[in-house]
Coordinates of C-alpha atoms in Angstrom, one line a residue:
M150 CA 50.2 -3.1 -147.8
P151 CA 53.3 -4.3 -149.5
S152 CA 56.2 -5.1 -147.6
L153 CA 58.9 -2.5 -147.9
Y154 CA 61.8 -4.9 -147.5
K155 CA 62.7 -4.9 -151.1
G156 CA 62.3 -1.1 -151.3
L157 CA 64.4 -0.7 -148.2
C158 CA 67.3 -2.8 -149.5
L159 CA 67.1 -0.6 -152.5
L160 CA 67.3 2.6 -150.3
T161 CA 70.1 1.3 -148.3
S162 CA 73.0 1.2 -150.6
V163 CA 75.3 4.1 -151.1
L164 CA 78.8 4.9 -151.7
C165 CA 80.8 4.8 -148.2
L166 CA 83.0 7.7 -148.3
T167 CA 86.2 8.0 -146.3
G168 CA 88.2 10.7 -144.9
E169 CA 87.7 13.4 -142.4
A170 CA 86.4 17.0 -143.2
S171 CA 86.8 19.9 -140.9
A172 CA 84.1 20.0 -138.1
D173 CA 82.3 22.6 -140.0
A174 CA 82.7 21.8 -143.5
V175 CA 79.1 21.6 -144.3
T176 CA 78.5 24.9 -142.7
D177 CA 81.3 26.3 -144.8
L178 CA 79.4 25.2 -148.1
Q179 CA 76.3 26.7 -146.3
T180 CA 77.9 30.0 -145.9
K181 CA 79.4 30.0 -149.4
G182 CA 75.9 29.3 -151.0
R183 CA 74.0 31.9 -149.1
T184 CA 75.1 34.6 -151.5
A185 CA 73.3 32.8 -154.3
I186 CA 70.1 32.5 -151.9
N187 CA 70.3 36.2 -151.2
A188 CA 70.4 37.0 -154.9
Q189 CA 67.2 34.8 -155.4
L190 CA 65.7 36.4 -152.4
A191 CA 66.1 39.8 -154.1
K192 CA 64.1 38.6 -156.9
S193 CA 61.3 36.8 -154.9
T194 CA 57.8 38.3 -155.2
T195 CA 56.7 36.4 -152.2
C196 CA 59.5 36.6 -149.7
N197 CA 61.9 39.5 -148.6
A198 CA 64.4 40.1 -145.9
A199 CA 61.8 41.5 -143.5
N200 CA 59.9 38.1 -143.2
L201 CA 62.8 35.8 -143.7
M202 CA 62.9 33.1 -141.2
V203 CA 66.0 31.3 -139.9
R204 CA 66.2 27.6 -139.0
K205 CA 68.9 26.6 -136.8
E206 CA 70.5 23.3 -135.7
W207 CA 68.9 22.1 -132.2
G208 CA 72.2 22.6 -130.2
D209 CA 72.4 26.2 -131.4
V210 CA 68.7 27.0 -130.3
P211 CA 68.8 28.6 -126.9
A212 CA 67.1 26.6 -123.9
D213 CA 64.0 28.8 -124.0
G214 CA 63.5 28.4 -127.7
R215 CA 63.9 24.6 -127.3
R216 CA 61.2 24.6 -124.6
A217 CA 58.8 26.7 -126.7
Y218 CA 59.3 24.3 -129.6
I219 CA 58.5 21.3 -127.4
K220 CA 55.5 22.9 -125.8
A221 CA 54.1 23.6 -129.4
V222 CA 54.8 19.9 -130.4
Q223 CA 52.9 18.8 -127.1
C224 CA 50.1 21.0 -128.2
L225 CA 49.7 19.2 -131.5
L226 CA 49.8 16.0 -129.7
T227 CA 47.0 17.1 -127.4
S228 CA 44.8 18.9 -130.1
P229 CA 42.2 16.7 -131.6
S230 CA 42.3 15.5 -135.1
K231 CA 40.8 17.0 -138.1
L232 CA 40.3 13.8 -139.8
S233 CA 37.3 11.5 -140.0
A234 CA 37.2 9.2 -137.0
S235 CA 35.7 6.4 -138.7
Q236 CA 38.1 6.4 -141.6
F237 CA 41.0 6.9 -139.3
P238 CA 40.2 5.6 -135.8
G239 CA 43.9 5.8 -134.8
A240 CA 44.3 9.6 -135.6
K241 CA 43.7 10.8 -132.0
S242 CA 45.4 14.3 -132.5
R243 CA 46.4 17.0 -134.7
Y244 CA 49.9 15.5 -134.7
D245 CA 48.5 12.1 -135.9
D246 CA 47.0 13.8 -139.1
F247 CA 50.6 14.4 -140.2
V248 CA 51.3 10.7 -139.6
V249 CA 48.2 9.5 -141.6
T250 CA 49.4 11.8 -144.5
H251 CA 52.9 10.1 -144.5
I252 CA 51.4 6.8 -144.5
Q253 CA 49.1 7.4 -147.3
Q254 CA 51.7 8.7 -149.7
T255 CA 54.9 6.8 -148.6
L256 CA 55.3 4.5 -151.7
S257 CA 54.9 7.6 -154.0
I258 CA 57.4 9.9 -152.0
H259 CA 60.4 7.8 -151.4
G260 CA 62.9 6.9 -154.1
T261 CA 60.9 9.2 -156.3
G262 CA 61.3 12.4 -158.1
N263 CA 59.3 14.4 -155.6
F264 CA 61.0 13.0 -152.4
L265 CA 62.9 16.3 -151.7
S266 CA 60.1 18.8 -152.5
W267 CA 57.3 16.6 -150.9
H268 CA 59.2 16.5 -147.6
R269 CA 60.1 20.2 -147.9
Y270 CA 56.6 21.1 -148.1
F271 CA 55.4 18.5 -145.5
T272 CA 58.1 19.7 -142.9
W273 CA 57.0 23.4 -143.7
A274 CA 53.5 22.6 -143.2
Y275 CA 54.3 21.0 -139.7
E276 CA 56.2 24.2 -138.8
Q277 CA 53.3 26.2 -139.8
A278 CA 50.9 24.1 -137.6
L279 CA 53.1 24.8 -134.6
R280 CA 53.1 28.2 -135.4
N281 CA 49.5 28.9 -136.4
E282 CA 47.7 26.4 -134.2
C283 CA 49.9 26.4 -131.1
G284 CA 51.3 29.7 -130.7
Y285 CA 55.0 28.9 -131.6
N286 CA 56.9 31.9 -132.6
G287 CA 60.1 30.0 -133.7
T288 CA 61.2 28.0 -136.7
Q289 CA 61.7 24.4 -137.3
P290 CA 65.0 23.3 -135.9
Y291 CA 67.1 20.6 -137.6
W292 CA 69.6 17.8 -136.8
D293 CA 73.0 18.2 -138.0
Y294 CA 73.9 14.6 -138.2
G295 CA 77.6 15.1 -138.6
R296 CA 78.0 17.2 -135.4
W297 CA 76.7 14.4 -133.3
A298 CA 77.7 11.4 -135.5
A299 CA 80.1 9.9 -132.8
D300 CA 77.4 9.6 -130.0
P301 CA 74.0 10.8 -130.8
E302 CA 72.8 9.9 -127.3
K303 CA 75.0 12.8 -126.0
S304 CA 73.7 15.5 -128.3
P305 CA 71.2 18.0 -126.9
I306 CA 68.6 16.5 -129.2
F307 CA 68.6 13.0 -127.6
D308 CA 70.3 13.5 -124.2
G309 CA 67.0 13.1 -122.2
S310 CA 67.0 16.5 -120.6
D311 CA 64.0 18.9 -120.4
T312 CA 65.2 20.8 -123.5
S313 CA 65.7 17.7 -125.5
M314 CA 63.5 15.6 -127.9
S315 CA 63.6 13.0 -125.2
G316 CA 66.3 10.3 -124.8
N317 CA 66.9 6.8 -125.8
G318 CA 64.5 4.0 -125.2
K319 CA 65.1 1.9 -122.2
K320 CA 67.8 -0.5 -122.8
V321 CA 66.4 -4.2 -123.5
S322 CA 67.5 -7.3 -124.9
H323 CA 67.0 -7.2 -128.6
Q324 CA 68.2 -8.2 -132.0
A325 CA 69.6 -6.2 -135.2
T326 CA 67.2 -5.6 -138.0
S327 CA 67.8 -6.5 -141.6
I328 CA 68.6 -2.6 -141.9
G329 CA 70.7 -1.8 -138.8
P330 CA 72.4 -3.1 -135.7
A331 CA 70.9 -3.5 -132.3
Q332 CA 72.0 -0.4 -130.4
N333 CA 71.7 1.0 -126.8
G334 CA 67.9 1.1 -126.3
G335 CA 65.1 -0.8 -127.8
G336 CA 62.5 -0.1 -125.2
C337 CA 60.1 2.6 -124.3
V338 CA 61.4 6.2 -124.0
E339 CA 61.4 7.1 -120.3
T340 CA 63.3 10.4 -120.2
G341 CA 62.6 14.0 -121.4
P342 CA 59.4 15.7 -122.4
F343 CA 58.1 12.9 -124.6
A344 CA 58.5 10.1 -122.0
N345 CA 54.8 9.5 -121.6
M346 CA 54.0 9.9 -125.3
T347 CA 51.5 7.5 -126.7
V348 CA 51.7 6.1 -130.3
H349 CA 48.6 5.4 -132.0
L350 CA 49.1 4.6 -135.7
G351 CA 50.8 1.9 -137.6
P352 CA 52.9 -0.1 -137.7
V353 CA 52.6 -0.9 -141.5
S354 CA 56.0 -2.3 -142.4
P355 CA 58.0 -2.3 -139.1
L356 CA 61.7 -3.1 -138.7
A357 CA 62.2 -3.3 -135.1
D358 CA 63.0 -5.8 -132.4
P359 CA 61.0 -6.6 -130.3
A360 CA 58.5 -6.3 -132.9
P361 CA 55.6 -3.8 -132.2
P362 CA 52.0 -5.1 -131.7
R363 CA 50.2 -5.3 -135.0
N364 CA 47.6 -2.7 -136.0
P365 CA 44.1 -4.0 -136.0
R366 CA 43.8 -2.8 -139.5
S367 CA 46.0 -3.9 -142.3
D368 CA 46.4 -0.2 -143.7
G369 CA 47.9 1.1 -140.1
F370 CA 45.1 3.5 -139.4
G371 CA 43.4 1.7 -136.5
D372 CA 44.2 2.7 -133.0
N373 CA 47.1 0.7 -131.6
S374 CA 48.0 2.4 -128.5
R375 CA 51.7 1.8 -127.3
C376 CA 54.7 3.7 -126.1
L377 CA 57.2 5.6 -128.1
R378 CA 60.3 3.3 -128.3
R379 CA 63.9 4.3 -129.8
D380 CA 67.1 2.5 -130.3
L381 CA 69.8 5.2 -130.4
G382 CA 73.3 4.6 -131.0
P383 CA 76.4 5.7 -133.1
G384 CA 76.3 2.4 -135.3
L385 CA 75.1 4.1 -138.5
T386 CA 75.7 7.9 -138.1
S387 CA 79.5 7.2 -137.3
K388 CA 79.8 5.3 -140.6
Y389 CA 77.4 7.0 -142.9
A390 CA 76.5 10.4 -141.5
T391 CA 79.8 12.0 -140.6
T392 CA 80.5 15.8 -141.7
S393 CA 83.2 14.6 -144.2
I394 CA 80.4 12.3 -145.9
L395 CA 77.9 15.2 -145.7
A396 CA 80.3 17.7 -147.5
S397 CA 81.4 15.1 -150.1
L398 CA 77.7 14.4 -150.9
I399 CA 77.3 18.1 -151.5
T400 CA 80.3 18.6 -153.6
G401 CA 80.8 15.5 -155.2
R402 CA 77.3 15.1 -156.8
K403 CA 76.8 17.5 -159.7
D404 CA 73.3 16.3 -160.9
I405 CA 70.1 16.0 -159.1
G406 CA 69.6 12.5 -159.6
T407 CA 72.8 11.3 -158.3
F408 CA 72.5 13.9 -155.3
Q409 CA 69.0 12.6 -154.2
N410 CA 69.7 8.9 -154.9
D411 CA 72.9 9.0 -152.7
L412 CA 71.1 11.2 -150.1
Q413 CA 68.0 8.8 -149.9
S414 CA 70.5 5.6 -149.9
A415 CA 69.3 4.7 -153.3
G416 CA 72.6 4.8 -155.1
G417 CA 73.4 1.2 -155.5
F418 CA 77.0 1.4 -154.4
G419 CA 78.4 -1.4 -152.4
G420 CA 76.8 -2.4 -149.0
G421 CA 76.6 1.2 -147.3
M422 CA 73.8 3.5 -146.3
G423 CA 73.0 6.9 -147.3
V424 CA 72.3 9.8 -144.7
H425 CA 68.6 9.6 -144.8
G426 CA 68.4 6.0 -143.9
A427 CA 71.1 6.2 -141.4
A428 CA 69.4 8.9 -139.5
H429 CA 65.9 7.1 -139.6
F430 CA 67.4 4.0 -138.4
T431 CA 69.4 5.6 -135.8
I432 CA 66.2 6.7 -134.2
G433 CA 64.8 3.1 -135.2
S434 CA 62.4 1.1 -133.2
D435 CA 58.8 2.0 -133.0
P436 CA 57.3 4.0 -134.8
G437 CA 60.8 5.4 -136.1
G438 CA 61.9 2.1 -137.8
D439 CA 58.8 2.0 -140.0
F440 CA 59.0 4.0 -143.2
Y441 CA 55.3 4.7 -143.3
T442 CA 54.8 5.7 -139.6
S443 CA 58.2 7.2 -139.0
P444 CA 56.7 10.7 -138.4
G445 CA 55.0 9.3 -135.1
D446 CA 58.4 10.1 -133.5
P447 CA 58.7 13.9 -132.9
A448 CA 62.5 13.8 -133.7
F449 CA 61.3 13.0 -137.4
W450 CA 60.9 16.6 -138.1
L451 CA 64.5 17.6 -136.9
L452 CA 65.7 14.7 -139.1
H453 CA 63.9 16.1 -142.3
G454 CA 64.9 19.5 -141.5
G455 CA 68.4 18.4 -141.8
I456 CA 67.6 16.6 -145.2
D457 CA 66.0 19.8 -146.5
R458 CA 69.1 21.7 -145.2
L459 CA 71.4 19.4 -147.1
W460 CA 69.4 19.9 -150.5
T461 CA 69.2 23.6 -150.0
I462 CA 73.1 23.7 -149.5
W463 CA 73.6 21.6 -152.5
Q464 CA 71.2 23.8 -154.6
S465 CA 72.9 26.9 -153.4
Q466 CA 76.3 25.8 -154.9
D467 CA 74.9 26.4 -158.4
L468 CA 71.4 27.8 -157.7
P469 CA 70.3 29.1 -161.0
N470 CA 71.0 25.5 -162.4
R471 CA 69.9 23.5 -159.5
M472 CA 66.3 24.7 -158.6
Q473 CA 64.1 23.7 -161.5
V474 CA 65.5 20.2 -161.9
I475 CA 64.3 16.8 -160.8
A476 CA 65.0 13.2 -161.4
G477 CA 63.2 9.9 -160.9
G478 CA 60.1 8.2 -161.1
T479 CA 56.6 8.2 -159.2
S480 CA 56.8 5.0 -157.5
M481 CA 59.1 3.9 -154.7
M482 CA 59.4 0.4 -156.1
G483 CA 60.6 1.8 -159.7
G484 CA 57.4 1.8 -161.5
G485 CA 55.2 4.5 -162.7
A486 CA 55.8 7.5 -165.1
A487 CA 58.7 9.8 -164.7
Q488 CA 58.2 12.7 -162.3
K489 CA 57.4 16.1 -163.7
L490 CA 58.0 19.5 -162.4
T491 CA 54.2 20.2 -163.0
D492 CA 53.2 17.1 -160.9
N493 CA 51.0 18.2 -157.9
V494 CA 52.1 18.0 -154.2
D495 CA 48.9 17.4 -152.3
I496 CA 49.1 17.1 -148.6
S497 CA 45.5 18.5 -147.9
N498 CA 45.1 16.5 -144.7
V499 CA 47.5 19.2 -143.1
A500 CA 47.9 21.9 -145.6
G501 CA 45.2 23.2 -147.7
K502 CA 46.9 24.5 -150.9
V503 CA 48.0 22.0 -153.5
Y504 CA 51.3 23.0 -155.2
Q505 CA 53.3 21.8 -158.3
I506 CA 56.7 20.6 -157.7
K507 CA 58.2 23.7 -159.5
D508 CA 56.7 25.8 -156.9
L509 CA 58.5 24.0 -154.1
V510 CA 62.0 24.0 -155.3
S511 CA 63.2 27.4 -153.8
V512 CA 63.3 28.2 -149.9
V513 CA 62.6 31.8 -150.7
D514 CA 60.0 31.5 -153.2
G515 CA 56.3 30.1 -153.4
P516 CA 55.0 29.3 -150.0
F517 CA 58.6 29.3 -148.4
C518 CA 60.7 32.1 -146.8
Y519 CA 63.4 30.7 -144.9
V520 CA 67.1 30.1 -144.5
Y521 CA 69.4 27.6 -142.8
E522 CA 72.1 28.8 -140.5

């Protein structure tokens, strides 16, 4: 499996914007764009106001709603995998099936024209598994990075309470990686609902100190049982994921190529980092610090709910002209053909239907029927 160091270097350069915005500048843009989404909803043949679902920030979800979500995630973690045990011996649970899917496609879904649509479908499929396989009645929550940028550990997402996605890893002596600083954890997660979680798959291309144990298979699909580790801290979010930066990303990028590149951290500006990379390496450690196996940390889904929300808000500022547009190639390392709207998005390990990108660009069309609030 090729090293991601070169790719990650490409994915960690973005213009570092300065200045402060109001605490709800991004929410203001979300509210502004809702009129356009409502107009699209009125034209939809698959989604209507009666079945429209609302995704909320974790801090805005009532405690009982958070507990219900956590219970459903734990259900996936204890439900058997549907994949071949001989082909994927490290896939011990239904949850692991999603990690396998991400590992398989990592090099064709990052820094590519399908990055946003692929992860939209992937996150939605996870939401559907929680609902259809584990009895969850809610929606996929998201992480508003700007709201908690100054101290992610104090957010209700990572405060270690019984209504959190668990806290930081145990504070251990460790060093910075080539991507991010050494922060306030580095060891096993010991608080909250996922304190005893076992990670099985990967690593494939880890960026963590101390380094995680090697997988018995080079493709990362072997069983490599170990604890969930995190290295939370404000070192990246406070610099690269504040509300002002998120708002400027939405208002200052007029074309899809510039928007998605800067969002993914592939803008090539200076020595900064985009919000996608900043969020991933704020969680960091293992498996969160490995581009391949990052869905192995349950906070991944809140992270990508937040990414999808930013894309949705950006689209809604000029929705008729910002849906059926993509830019980029088909390989993370820069090779391959140009991505096309008719290219397939196939995550059949976890979702049976194969869609074309053009069917995944609206949150109120195709398989989707949700909005962000």
